[in-house]
Amino acid sequence: MDFQNTLQFAQQLDKEDTLNQYHHEFHFPVINGKKSIYLCGNSLGLQPKKTKSYVDDVMQDWASLAVEGHFYAEKPWWDYHERLAEPLASIVGAKVNEVSVMNTLTVNLHLLLVSFYTPTPKRYKIICEEKAFPSDQYMLQSQVKFHGFKTEDAIVEVKKREGEHFWRTEDIIEKINEVGDALALVLIGGVNYYNGQVFDMNKITKAGKAVGASVGWDLAHAAGNIEMQLHNWDVDFAAWCSYKYMNSGPGNASGIFINEKHLNNPNIPRFEGWWGTKKETRFLMKSEFEPMENADAWQLSNPPVLSVAPYLASLQLFAAVGMPEIVKKRNRIVAYLEYVLTEIDKEVTSSFEVITPKDRGTQLSVLLHGQGKPLFNYLMKNGVILDWREPNVIRVAPAPLYCSFEDVFNFGQILKKGIQELT
Ligand SMILES: *Cc1c(COP(=O)(O)O)cnc(C)c1O
């Protein structure tokens, strides 16, 4: 469709947008007395207005019931996390028994590697993308060292080509085939945090499995952003945080996926705790561990209900809208953002470029060729919240649930003014 870089046109797109009313469901930070333009849902999603009541309910149950809340709260705490499995499964394309909510993301990746990275002297290498999110790099390095291997030897990074800003699927698959028999694990971020690229998870998973490796995905930037079919793609395991596109609040609980075929494997190595044992016999306090038959077998502790409650609030919002609607709006608003950026670029002398490839979700990463940090500071001062990545990139993510086309238009105007004032 032909876009126009005008307020009137942006408002027309908002009128046609079936998700437009959902921005009323969220709290927005206020800057200079005005509702901010929030383009940072890839880092921390906004707070849904309903969330507070979910947390208040837990606080109230704790005040009035104390320990009895475990079993007699309206949503009893002992199995509170089970309420999240169904909506979560539909978001990541899993069966309900394949997902669980527990701990935080990096912790869960370590726990999942206990199960899915079991290197031998012959098969011990890990393939990941170059410059993966730092926590993932540290996690992989420490796992490799823990098993007695050298990081330089065991970790194989797939690089981007000279002069390109994205990874090519064929380069990843070639690397998988090259490492072949020595490959124990492929672990990549499903959507790259820096350039916003969506990896071809289906193809890469198949290639990894074909050489006998386990394949897992860090879905921190994918969950709630793109549609996935983890079960059908035959992914072995995955984990994600809930505070980015999933709007569950700072540092909140993480989700995991474990392919059904691994669930009742008695030989799978796993670190275990009492919440992974069968609920029916858990309180007999036996010394023998009898695993739950679903992904909850990986649970260690009783659920952190105050952290899981906001995630439930958010998932109920996602369930009401559904990923297909979210993706539909996402495609349109990101296309409009790209158009607005292209138009602005023609009007200013100091240029910039979008480095996000066409396989993308909600985020466009913009490489600034002129002013960097000062321009970012200008945007933040003038009511636009987005984020900065060294050396000269701003990440712009109009989350479909709460960003409007008018936000995108206004962002473009502020960006233009900022570039003009600073050059
Ligand atoms: C955000 C993010 C993390 C954060 O990890 P936490 O354990 O939640 O602090 C890890 N990996 C990736 C790829 C991320 O984008």
Coordinates of N, CA and C in Angstrom, one line a residue, residues 91-314:
I91 N 1.2 -19.3 22.3 CA 2.1 -18.2 21.8 C 3.4 -18.8 21.1
V92 N 3.9 -19.9 21.7 CA 5.2 -20.4 21.1 C 5.0 -21.6 20.2
G93 N 3.8 -22.0 20.0 CA 3.5 -23.2 19.1 C 4.0 -24.5 19.7
A94 N 3.5 -24.7 20.9 CA 3.9 -25.9 21.7 C 2.6 -26.6 22.1
K95 N 2.8 -27.9 22.6 CA 1.7 -28.5 23.3 C 1.7 -28.1 24.7
V96 N 0.6 -28.1 25.4 CA 0.5 -27.6 26.7 C 1.5 -28.3 27.7
N97 N 1.7 -29.6 27.5 CA 2.6 -30.3 28.4 C 4.1 -29.9 28.1
E98 N 4.4 -29.2 27.1 CA 5.8 -28.9 26.7 C 6.3 -27.6 27.3
V99 N 5.4 -26.8 27.9 CA 5.9 -25.5 28.5 C 5.8 -25.4 30.0
S100 N 6.6 -24.6 30.6 CA 6.5 -24.3 32.0 C 7.1 -23.0 32.3
V101 N 6.8 -22.4 33.4 CA 7.3 -21.1 33.8 C 8.0 -21.3 35.1
M102 N 9.3 -20.8 35.2 CA 10.1 -20.9 36.4 C 11.3 -20.0 36.3
N103 N 11.9 -19.7 37.4 CA 13.2 -19.0 37.4 C 13.3 -17.8 36.5
T104 N 14.5 -17.5 36.1 CA 14.7 -16.4 35.1 C 15.5 -17.0 33.9
L105 N 15.7 -16.2 32.8 CA 16.1 -16.8 31.6 C 17.5 -17.5 31.6
T106 N 18.5 -16.7 32.1 CA 19.8 -17.3 32.0 C 19.9 -18.5 32.9
V107 N 19.2 -18.5 34.1 CA 19.2 -19.6 35.0 C 18.6 -20.8 34.2
N108 N 17.5 -20.6 33.5 CA 16.9 -21.7 32.8 C 17.7 -22.2 31.7
L109 N 18.4 -21.4 31.0 CA 19.3 -21.9 29.9 C 20.4 -22.8 30.5
H110 N 20.9 -22.4 31.7 CA 21.9 -23.3 32.3 C 21.3 -24.7 32.7
L111 N 20.1 -24.6 33.2 CA 19.4 -25.8 33.6 C 19.1 -26.7 32.4
L112 N 18.7 -26.1 31.3 CA 18.4 -26.8 30.1 C 19.6 -27.4 29.5
L113 N 20.8 -26.7 29.6 CA 22.0 -27.3 29.1 C 22.5 -28.5 29.9
V114 N 22.1 -28.5 31.2 CA 22.4 -29.7 32.0 C 21.8 -30.9 31.3
S115 N 20.6 -30.7 30.7 CA 19.9 -31.8 30.0 C 20.3 -32.0 28.6
F116 N 20.6 -30.9 27.9 CA 20.8 -31.0 26.4 C 22.2 -30.7 26.0
Y117 N 23.1 -30.4 26.9 CA 24.6 -30.3 26.5 C 25.3 -31.3 27.3
T118 N 25.5 -32.5 26.7 CA 26.1 -33.6 27.4 C 27.3 -34.0 26.5
P119 N 28.4 -33.2 26.5 CA 29.4 -33.5 25.5 C 30.2 -34.7 25.8
T120 N 30.8 -35.3 24.7 CA 31.7 -36.4 24.8 C 33.0 -35.9 24.2
P121 N 34.1 -36.7 24.3 CA 35.4 -36.2 23.7 C 35.3 -36.0 22.2
K122 N 34.4 -36.7 21.6 CA 34.2 -36.6 20.1 C 33.2 -35.6 19.7
R123 N 32.1 -35.5 20.5 CA 31.0 -34.6 20.1 C 30.8 -33.6 21.3
Y124 N 31.4 -32.4 21.1 CA 31.4 -31.4 22.2 C 31.2 -30.0 21.8
K125 N 31.1 -29.8 20.5 CA 31.1 -28.4 20.0 C 29.7 -27.7 20.0
I126 N 29.7 -26.4 20.2 CA 28.4 -25.7 20.2 C 28.5 -24.6 19.1
I127 N 27.4 -24.5 18.3 CA 27.3 -23.5 17.3 C 26.4 -22.4 17.8
C128 N 26.8 -21.1 17.8 CA 26.0 -20.0 18.1 C 26.3 -18.9 17.1
E129 N 25.5 -17.8 17.2 CA 25.8 -16.6 16.3 C 26.9 -15.8 16.9
E130 N 27.7 -15.1 16.1 CA 28.8 -14.3 16.6 C 28.1 -13.1 17.4
K131 N 28.8 -12.6 18.4 CA 28.3 -11.5 19.2 C 26.8 -11.8 19.7
A132 N 26.6 -13.0 20.2 CA 25.3 -13.3 20.8 C 25.1 -12.4 22.0
F133 N 23.9 -12.3 22.5 CA 23.7 -11.5 23.7 C 24.7 -11.9 24.8
P134 N 25.3 -11.0 25.5 CA 26.4 -11.3 26.4 C 26.1 -12.4 27.4
S135 N 24.9 -12.4 28.0 CA 24.6 -13.4 29.0 C 24.7 -14.8 28.3
D136 N 24.2 -14.9 27.1 CA 24.3 -16.2 26.4 C 25.7 -16.6 26.1
Q137 N 26.6 -15.7 25.8 CA 28.0 -16.0 25.6 C 28.6 -16.5 26.9
Y138 N 28.3 -15.8 28.0 CA 28.9 -16.2 29.3 C 28.4 -17.5 29.7
M139 N 27.1 -17.8 29.4 CA 26.5 -19.0 29.8 C 27.2 -20.2 29.0
L140 N 27.3 -20.0 27.7 CA 27.9 -21.1 26.9 C 29.4 -21.3 27.3
Q141 N 30.1 -20.2 27.5 CA 31.6 -20.3 27.9 C 31.7 -21.1 29.2
S142 N 30.9 -20.7 30.2 CA 31.0 -21.4 31.5 C 30.6 -22.8 31.4
Q143 N 29.6 -23.1 30.6 CA 29.2 -24.5 30.4 C 30.3 -25.4 29.8
V144 N 30.9 -24.8 28.8 CA 32.0 -25.5 28.1 C 33.2 -25.8 29.0
K145 N 33.5 -24.7 29.8 CA 34.6 -24.9 30.8 C 34.3 -25.9 31.9
F146 N 33.0 -25.8 32.3 CA 32.6 -26.7 33.3 C 32.8 -28.2 32.9
H147 N 32.6 -28.4 31.6 CA 32.8 -29.8 31.1 C 34.2 -30.1 30.7
G148 N 35.1 -29.2 31.0 CA 36.5 -29.4 30.7 C 37.0 -29.2 29.3
F149 N 36.3 -28.4 28.6 CA 36.7 -28.1 27.2 C 37.2 -26.6 27.1
K150 N 37.9 -26.4 26.0 CA 38.4 -25.0 25.8 C 37.4 -24.2 25.0
T151 N 37.1 -23.0 25.4 CA 36.0 -22.2 24.7 C 36.4 -22.0 23.3
E152 N 37.7 -21.6 23.0 CA 38.1 -21.3 21.6 C 37.9 -22.5 20.7
D153 N 38.0 -23.7 21.3 CA 37.9 -24.9 20.5 C 36.4 -25.3 20.4
A154 N 35.7 -25.2 21.5 CA 34.3 -25.8 21.6 C 33.2 -24.9 21.0
I155 N 33.4 -23.6 21.1 CA 32.4 -22.7 20.7 C 32.7 -22.2 19.3
V156 N 31.8 -22.5 18.4 CA 32.0 -22.1 17.0 C 30.9 -21.0 16.6
E157 N 31.4 -19.8 16.3 CA 30.5 -18.7 16.0 C 30.3 -18.6 14.5
V158 N 29.0 -18.4 14.1 CA 28.7 -18.2 12.7 C 28.8 -16.7 12.5
K159 N 29.6 -16.3 11.6 CA 29.8 -14.8 11.4 C 28.9 -14.3 10.2
K160 N 28.7 -13.0 10.3 CA 28.1 -12.3 9.2 C 29.1 -12.1 8.1
R161 N 28.7 -12.0 6.8 CA 29.6 -11.8 5.8 C 30.1 -10.3 5.8
E162 N 31.4 -10.2 5.3 CA 32.0 -8.8 5.2 C 31.0 -7.8 4.6
G163 N 30.8 -6.7 5.3 CA 30.0 -5.7 4.8 C 28.5 -5.9 4.9
E164 N 28.1 -7.0 5.5 CA 26.6 -7.3 5.7 C 26.3 -7.2 7.2
H165 N 25.0 -6.9 7.4 CA 24.6 -6.7 8.8 C 23.8 -7.8 9.3
F166 N 23.6 -8.9 8.6 CA 22.8 -10.0 9.0 C 23.5 -11.4 8.7
W167 N 22.9 -12.4 9.4 CA 23.4 -13.8 9.1 C 22.7 -14.4 8.0
R168 N 23.4 -15.2 7.2 CA 22.7 -15.9 6.1 C 22.4 -17.3 6.6
T169 N 21.2 -17.8 6.3 CA 20.8 -19.1 6.8 C 21.8 -20.2 6.2
E170 N 22.1 -20.0 4.9 CA 23.0 -21.0 4.2 C 24.4 -21.0 4.9
D171 N 24.9 -19.9 5.5 CA 26.2 -19.9 6.2 C 26.1 -20.7 7.5
I172 N 24.9 -20.6 8.1 CA 24.7 -21.3 9.4 C 24.7 -22.8 9.1
I173 N 23.9 -23.2 8.1 CA 23.7 -24.6 7.7 C 25.1 -25.2 7.2
E174 N 25.8 -24.4 6.5 CA 27.1 -24.9 6.1 C 28.0 -25.2 7.3
K175 N 28.0 -24.3 8.2 CA 28.8 -24.4 9.4 C 28.4 -25.7 10.2
I176 N 27.1 -25.9 10.3 CA 26.5 -27.1 11.0 C 27.1 -28.3 10.3
N177 N 27.0 -28.4 9.0 CA 27.5 -29.5 8.3 C 29.0 -29.7 8.4
E178 N 29.7 -28.6 8.4 CA 31.2 -28.6 8.5 C 31.6 -29.2 9.9
V179 N 30.9 -28.8 11.0 CA 31.3 -29.3 12.3 C 30.8 -30.7 12.5
G180 N 29.6 -31.0 11.9 CA 29.1 -32.4 11.7 C 29.1 -33.3 13.0
D181 N 29.9 -34.3 12.9 CA 30.0 -35.3 14.0 C 30.5 -34.7 15.4
A182 N 31.1 -33.6 15.3 CA 31.7 -33.0 16.5 C 30.7 -32.0 17.2
L183 N 29.5 -31.9 16.5 CA 28.5 -30.9 17.0 C 27.6 -31.5 18.0
A184 N 27.6 -30.9 19.2 CA 26.7 -31.4 20.3 C 25.5 -30.5 20.4
L185 N 25.6 -29.2 20.1 CA 24.5 -28.3 20.3 C 24.5 -27.1 19.4
V186 N 23.3 -26.8 18.9 CA 23.1 -25.5 18.3 C 22.2 -24.6 19.2
L187 N 22.7 -23.5 19.6 CA 21.9 -22.6 20.4 C 22.1 -21.1 20.0
I188 N 21.0 -20.6 19.4 CA 21.0 -19.3 18.8 C 19.8 -18.5 19.4
G189 N 19.9 -17.2 19.4 CA 18.8 -16.3 19.7 C 17.8 -16.3 18.5
G190 N 16.6 -16.7 18.7 CA 15.6 -16.9 17.6 C 15.4 -15.6 16.9
V191 N 15.4 -14.4 17.6 CA 15.4 -13.1 17.0 C 16.6 -12.4 17.6
N192 N 17.5 -11.9 16.8 CA 18.7 -11.3 17.3 C 18.4 -10.0 18.0
Y193 N 19.0 -9.8 19.2 CA 18.7 -8.6 20.0 C 19.2 -7.4 19.3
Y194 N 20.3 -7.5 18.5 CA 21.0 -6.3 18.0 C 20.4 -5.8 16.7
N195 N 20.3 -6.7 15.8 CA 19.8 -6.3 14.4 C 18.3 -6.6 14.2
G196 N 17.7 -7.3 15.1 CA 16.3 -7.6 15.0 C 16.0 -8.7 14.0
Q197 N 17.0 -9.4 13.5 CA 16.8 -10.5 12.5 C 16.1 -11.7 13.1
V198 N 15.1 -12.2 12.3 CA 14.4 -13.5 12.7 C 15.2 -14.6 12.0
F199 N 15.7 -15.6 12.7 CA 16.4 -16.7 12.1 C 15.4 -17.7 11.6
D200 N 15.8 -18.5 10.6 CA 14.9 -19.5 10.1 C 15.0 -20.7 11.0
M201 N 14.2 -20.7 12.1 CA 14.4 -21.7 13.1 C 14.1 -23.1 12.6
N202 N 13.1 -23.2 11.7 CA 12.7 -24.5 11.2 C 13.9 -25.1 10.4
K203 N 14.4 -24.4 9.5 CA 15.5 -25.0 8.6 C 16.8 -25.3 9.5
I204 N 17.1 -24.3 10.4 CA 18.3 -24.5 11.2 C 18.2 -25.7 12.1
T205 N 17.0 -25.8 12.7 CA 16.7 -26.9 13.6 C 16.9 -28.2 12.8
K206 N 16.3 -28.3 11.7 CA 16.4 -29.6 10.9 C 17.8 -29.9 10.6
A207 N 18.6 -28.9 10.2 CA 20.0 -29.1 9.8 C 20.8 -29.6 11.0
G208 N 20.6 -29.0 12.2 CA 21.3 -29.4 13.4 C 20.9 -30.9 13.8
K209 N 19.6 -31.2 13.7 CA 19.2 -32.6 14.1 C 19.8 -33.6 13.1
A210 N 19.9 -33.2 11.8 CA 20.4 -34.1 10.8 C 21.8 -34.5 11.0
V211 N 22.6 -33.7 11.7 CA 24.0 -34.2 12.0 C 24.1 -34.7 13.4
G212 N 22.9 -34.9 14.1 CA 22.9 -35.6 15.4 C 23.1 -34.6 16.6
A213 N 22.9 -33.3 16.4 CA 23.1 -32.4 17.5 C 21.7 -32.1 18.2
S214 N 21.8 -31.6 19.4 CA 20.6 -31.0 20.0 C 20.4 -29.6 19.5
V215 N 19.2 -29.1 19.4 CA 19.0 -27.7 19.0 C 18.0 -27.0 19.9
G216 N 18.5 -25.9 20.5 CA 17.7 -25.1 21.4 C 17.7 -23.6 20.9
W217 N 16.8 -22.9 21.4 CA 16.6 -21.5 21.0 C 16.4 -20.6 22.2
D218 N 17.2 -19.5 22.2 CA 16.9 -18.4 23.2 C 15.8 -17.5 22.6
L219 N 14.7 -17.5 23.1 CA 13.6 -16.7 22.5 C 13.2 -15.4 23.2
A220 N 14.2 -14.8 23.9 CA 14.0 -13.6 24.6 C 13.4 -12.5 23.7
H221 N 13.8 -12.4 22.5 CA 13.3 -11.4 21.6 C 12.2 -11.9 20.6
A222 N 11.9 -13.2 20.8 CA 10.9 -13.8 19.9 C 9.5 -14.0 20.6
A223 N 9.5 -14.3 21.9 CA 8.3 -14.6 22.5 C 7.4 -13.4 22.6
G224 N 6.2 -13.5 22.0 CA 5.2 -12.4 22.0 C 5.5 -11.5 20.8
N225 N 6.5 -11.8 20.0 CA 6.9 -10.9 18.9 C 6.6 -11.6 17.5
I226 N 7.0 -12.8 17.4 CA 6.8 -13.6 16.2 C 6.0 -14.9 16.4
E227 N 5.4 -15.4 15.4 CA 4.8 -16.7 15.5 C 5.8 -17.8 15.4
M228 N 5.6 -18.8 16.2 CA 6.5 -20.0 16.1 C 5.8 -21.3 16.2
Q229 N 6.5 -22.3 15.8 CA 5.9 -23.7 15.8 C 7.0 -24.6 16.4
L230 N 7.3 -24.4 17.7 CA 8.4 -25.1 18.3 C 8.2 -26.6 18.2
H231 N 7.0 -27.0 18.5 CA 6.8 -28.5 18.4 C 6.9 -29.0 17.0
N232 N 6.2 -28.4 16.1 CA 6.3 -28.9 14.7 C 7.7 -28.8 14.1
W233 N 8.4 -27.8 14.5 CA 9.8 -27.7 14.0 C 10.8 -28.7 14.6
D234 N 10.3 -29.4 15.6 CA 11.1 -30.5 16.3 C 12.3 -29.9 17.1
V235 N 12.0 -28.7 17.6 CA 13.0 -28.0 18.5 C 13.2 -28.9 19.7
D236 N 14.4 -29.0 20.2 CA 14.5 -29.8 21.5 C 14.1 -29.0 22.7
F237 N 14.6 -27.8 22.8 CA 14.3 -27.0 24.0 C 14.4 -25.5 23.7
A238 N 13.8 -24.7 24.5 CA 13.9 -23.3 24.3 C 13.6 -22.6 25.6
A239 N 14.0 -21.3 25.8 CA 13.6 -20.6 27.0 C 13.5 -19.1 26.6
W240 N 12.8 -18.4 27.3 CA 12.6 -16.9 27.1 C 12.3 -16.2 28.3
C241 N 12.5 -14.9 28.3 CA 12.1 -14.1 29.5 C 10.8 -13.5 29.1
S242 N 10.1 -12.9 30.2 CA 8.7 -12.5 30.0 C 8.6 -11.0 30.1
Y243 N 9.7 -10.3 30.3 CA 9.6 -8.9 30.6 C 9.8 -8.0 29.3
K244 N 10.1 -8.6 28.2 CA 10.3 -7.8 27.0 C 9.0 -7.7 26.3
Y245 N 8.7 -8.4 25.2 CA 7.5 -8.2 24.5 C 6.3 -8.7 25.3
M246 N 6.6 -9.6 26.3 CA 5.5 -10.2 27.0 C 5.0 -9.4 28.2
N247 N 5.6 -8.2 28.5 CA 5.0 -7.2 29.4 C 4.8 -7.7 30.8
S248 N 5.7 -8.6 31.4 CA 5.4 -9.2 32.7 C 6.0 -8.4 33.8
G249 N 6.9 -7.4 33.5 CA 7.5 -6.7 34.6 C 9.0 -7.1 34.8
P250 N 9.8 -6.1 35.3 CA 11.2 -6.3 35.4 C 11.7 -7.5 36.0
G251 N 12.6 -8.3 35.3 CA 13.2 -9.5 35.9 C 12.3 -10.6 36.1
N252 N 11.1 -10.6 35.6 CA 10.1 -11.6 36.0 C 10.3 -12.9 35.3
A253 N 9.5 -13.9 35.7 CA 9.7 -15.3 35.5 C 9.9 -15.6 34.0
S254 N 10.6 -16.7 33.8 CA 11.0 -17.1 32.4 C 10.1 -18.3 32.0
G255 N 10.0 -18.5 30.7 CA 9.2 -19.7 30.2 C 10.2 -20.6 29.6
I256 N 9.9 -21.9 29.6 CA 10.7 -22.9 29.0 C 9.8 -23.8 28.1
F257 N 10.5 -24.4 27.1 CA 9.8 -25.4 26.2 C 10.8 -26.6 26.2
I258 N 10.2 -27.8 26.4 CA 10.9 -29.0 26.2 C 10.1 -29.9 25.3
N259 N 10.7 -30.3 24.2 CA 9.9 -31.2 23.3 C 9.4 -32.4 24.0
E260 N 8.1 -32.7 23.7 CA 7.4 -33.8 24.3 C 8.2 -35.1 24.3
K261 N 9.0 -35.3 23.2 CA 9.7 -36.6 23.2 C 10.8 -36.8 24.2
H262 N 11.2 -35.7 24.9 CA 12.2 -35.8 26.0 C 11.5 -35.9 27.4
L263 N 10.2 -35.7 27.4 CA 9.6 -35.5 28.7 C 9.7 -36.7 29.6
N264 N 9.4 -37.9 29.1 CA 9.4 -39.0 30.0 C 10.6 -40.0 29.8
N265 N 11.7 -39.3 29.4 CA 12.9 -40.1 29.2 C 13.6 -40.2 30.5
P266 N 13.6 -41.4 31.1 CA 14.2 -41.6 32.5 C 15.7 -41.4 32.5
N267 N 16.3 -41.4 31.3 CA 17.8 -41.2 31.3 C 18.3 -39.8 31.1
I268 N 17.3 -38.9 30.9 CA 17.8 -37.5 30.7 C 18.4 -36.9 31.9
P269 N 19.6 -36.4 31.8 CA 20.2 -35.7 33.0 C 19.5 -34.4 33.3
R270 N 19.3 -34.1 34.6 CA 18.5 -33.0 35.0 C 18.9 -32.6 36.4
F271 N 18.9 -31.3 36.7 CA 19.0 -30.9 38.1 C 17.6 -30.8 38.6
E272 N 17.4 -31.4 39.8 CA 16.0 -31.6 40.2 C 15.7 -31.0 41.6
G273 N 14.4 -30.7 41.8 CA 14.0 -30.2 43.1 C 12.5 -30.6 43.4
W274 N 12.0 -30.2 44.5 CA 10.7 -30.9 44.9 C 9.6 -30.5 44.1
W275 N 9.6 -29.3 43.3 CA 8.5 -28.9 42.5 C 8.4 -29.7 41.2
G276 N 9.5 -30.5 40.9 CA 9.5 -31.3 39.7 C 8.9 -32.7 39.9
T277 N 8.6 -33.0 41.2 CA 8.1 -34.3 41.5 C 6.6 -34.3 41.3
K278 N 6.0 -35.5 41.1 CA 4.5 -35.6 40.9 C 3.8 -34.9 42.0
K279 N 2.8 -34.1 41.6 CA 2.1 -33.3 42.6 C 1.3 -34.2 43.6
E280 N 0.8 -35.4 43.1 CA 0.0 -36.2 43.9 C 0.8 -36.8 45.1
T281 N 2.1 -37.0 44.9 CA 2.8 -37.6 46.0 C 3.9 -36.6 46.6
R282 N 3.9 -35.4 46.1 CA 4.9 -34.5 46.6 C 5.0 -34.3 48.1
F283 N 3.8 -34.2 48.7 CA 3.8 -33.9 50.1 C 4.0 -35.2 51.0
L284 N 4.2 -36.3 50.4 CA 4.6 -37.5 51.2 C 6.0 -37.4 51.6
M285 N 6.7 -36.4 51.0 CA 8.1 -36.1 51.3 C 9.0 -37.3 51.2
K286 N 8.8 -38.1 50.1 CA 9.7 -39.3 49.9 C 11.1 -38.9 49.4
S287 N 12.0 -39.8 49.6 CA 13.4 -39.5 49.1 C 13.5 -39.8 47.6
E288 N 12.6 -40.5 47.0 CA 12.7 -40.9 45.6 C 12.0 -39.8 44.8
F289 N 12.7 -39.4 43.7 CA 12.1 -38.3 42.8 C 11.3 -39.0 41.7
E290 N 10.0 -38.6 41.7 CA 9.2 -39.2 40.6 C 8.8 -38.0 39.7
P291 N 9.4 -37.8 38.5 CA 9.2 -36.6 37.8 C 7.7 -36.4 37.3
M292 N 7.3 -35.1 37.3 CA 6.1 -34.8 36.6 C 6.2 -35.2 35.2
E293 N 5.0 -35.5 34.5 CA 5.1 -36.0 33.2 C 5.1 -34.9 32.1
N294 N 5.2 -33.6 32.6 CA 5.2 -32.5 31.6 C 6.5 -31.7 31.9
A295 N 6.6 -30.6 31.2 CA 7.9 -29.8 31.4 C 8.1 -29.3 32.8
D296 N 7.1 -29.4 33.7 CA 7.2 -29.0 35.1 C 8.2 -29.9 35.8
A297 N 8.6 -31.0 35.2 CA 9.6 -31.9 35.8 C 10.9 -31.1 36.0
W298 N 11.1 -30.0 35.2 CA 12.3 -29.2 35.3 C 12.2 -28.1 36.4
Q299 N 11.1 -28.0 37.1 CA 10.9 -27.1 38.1 C 11.7 -27.5 39.4
L300 N 12.3 -26.5 40.1 CA 13.0 -26.9 41.3 C 12.3 -26.4 42.5
S301 N 11.9 -25.2 42.5 CA 11.3 -24.6 43.7 C 9.8 -24.3 43.6
N302 N 9.2 -24.1 44.7 CA 7.8 -23.7 44.7 C 7.7 -22.3 44.0
P303 N 6.7 -22.1 43.2 CA 6.7 -21.0 42.2 C 6.7 -19.6 42.9
P304 N 7.5 -18.6 42.4 CA 7.6 -17.3 42.9 C 6.3 -16.6 42.5
V305 N 5.2 -16.7 43.3 CA 3.9 -16.3 42.8 C 3.8 -14.8 42.5
L306 N 4.5 -14.0 43.3 CA 4.5 -12.5 43.0 C 5.1 -12.2 41.7
S307 N 5.9 -13.1 41.2 CA 6.6 -12.8 39.9 C 5.8 -13.5 38.7
V308 N 5.1 -14.6 39.1 CA 4.3 -15.3 38.1 C 3.0 -14.6 37.8
A309 N 2.4 -14.0 38.8 CA 1.1 -13.3 38.7 C 1.0 -12.3 37.6
P310 N 2.0 -11.4 37.5 CA 2.0 -10.4 36.4 C 2.1 -11.1 35.0
Y311 N 2.8 -12.2 35.0 CA 3.0 -12.9 33.7 C 1.6 -13.5 33.3
L312 N 0.8 -13.9 34.3 CA -0.5 -14.5 34.0 C -1.4 -13.3 33.4
A313 N -1.3 -12.2 34.1 CA -2.1 -11.0 33.7 C -1.8 -10.7 32.2
S314 N -0.5 -10.7 31.9 CA -0.1 -10.4 30.5 C -0.6 -11.4 29.5

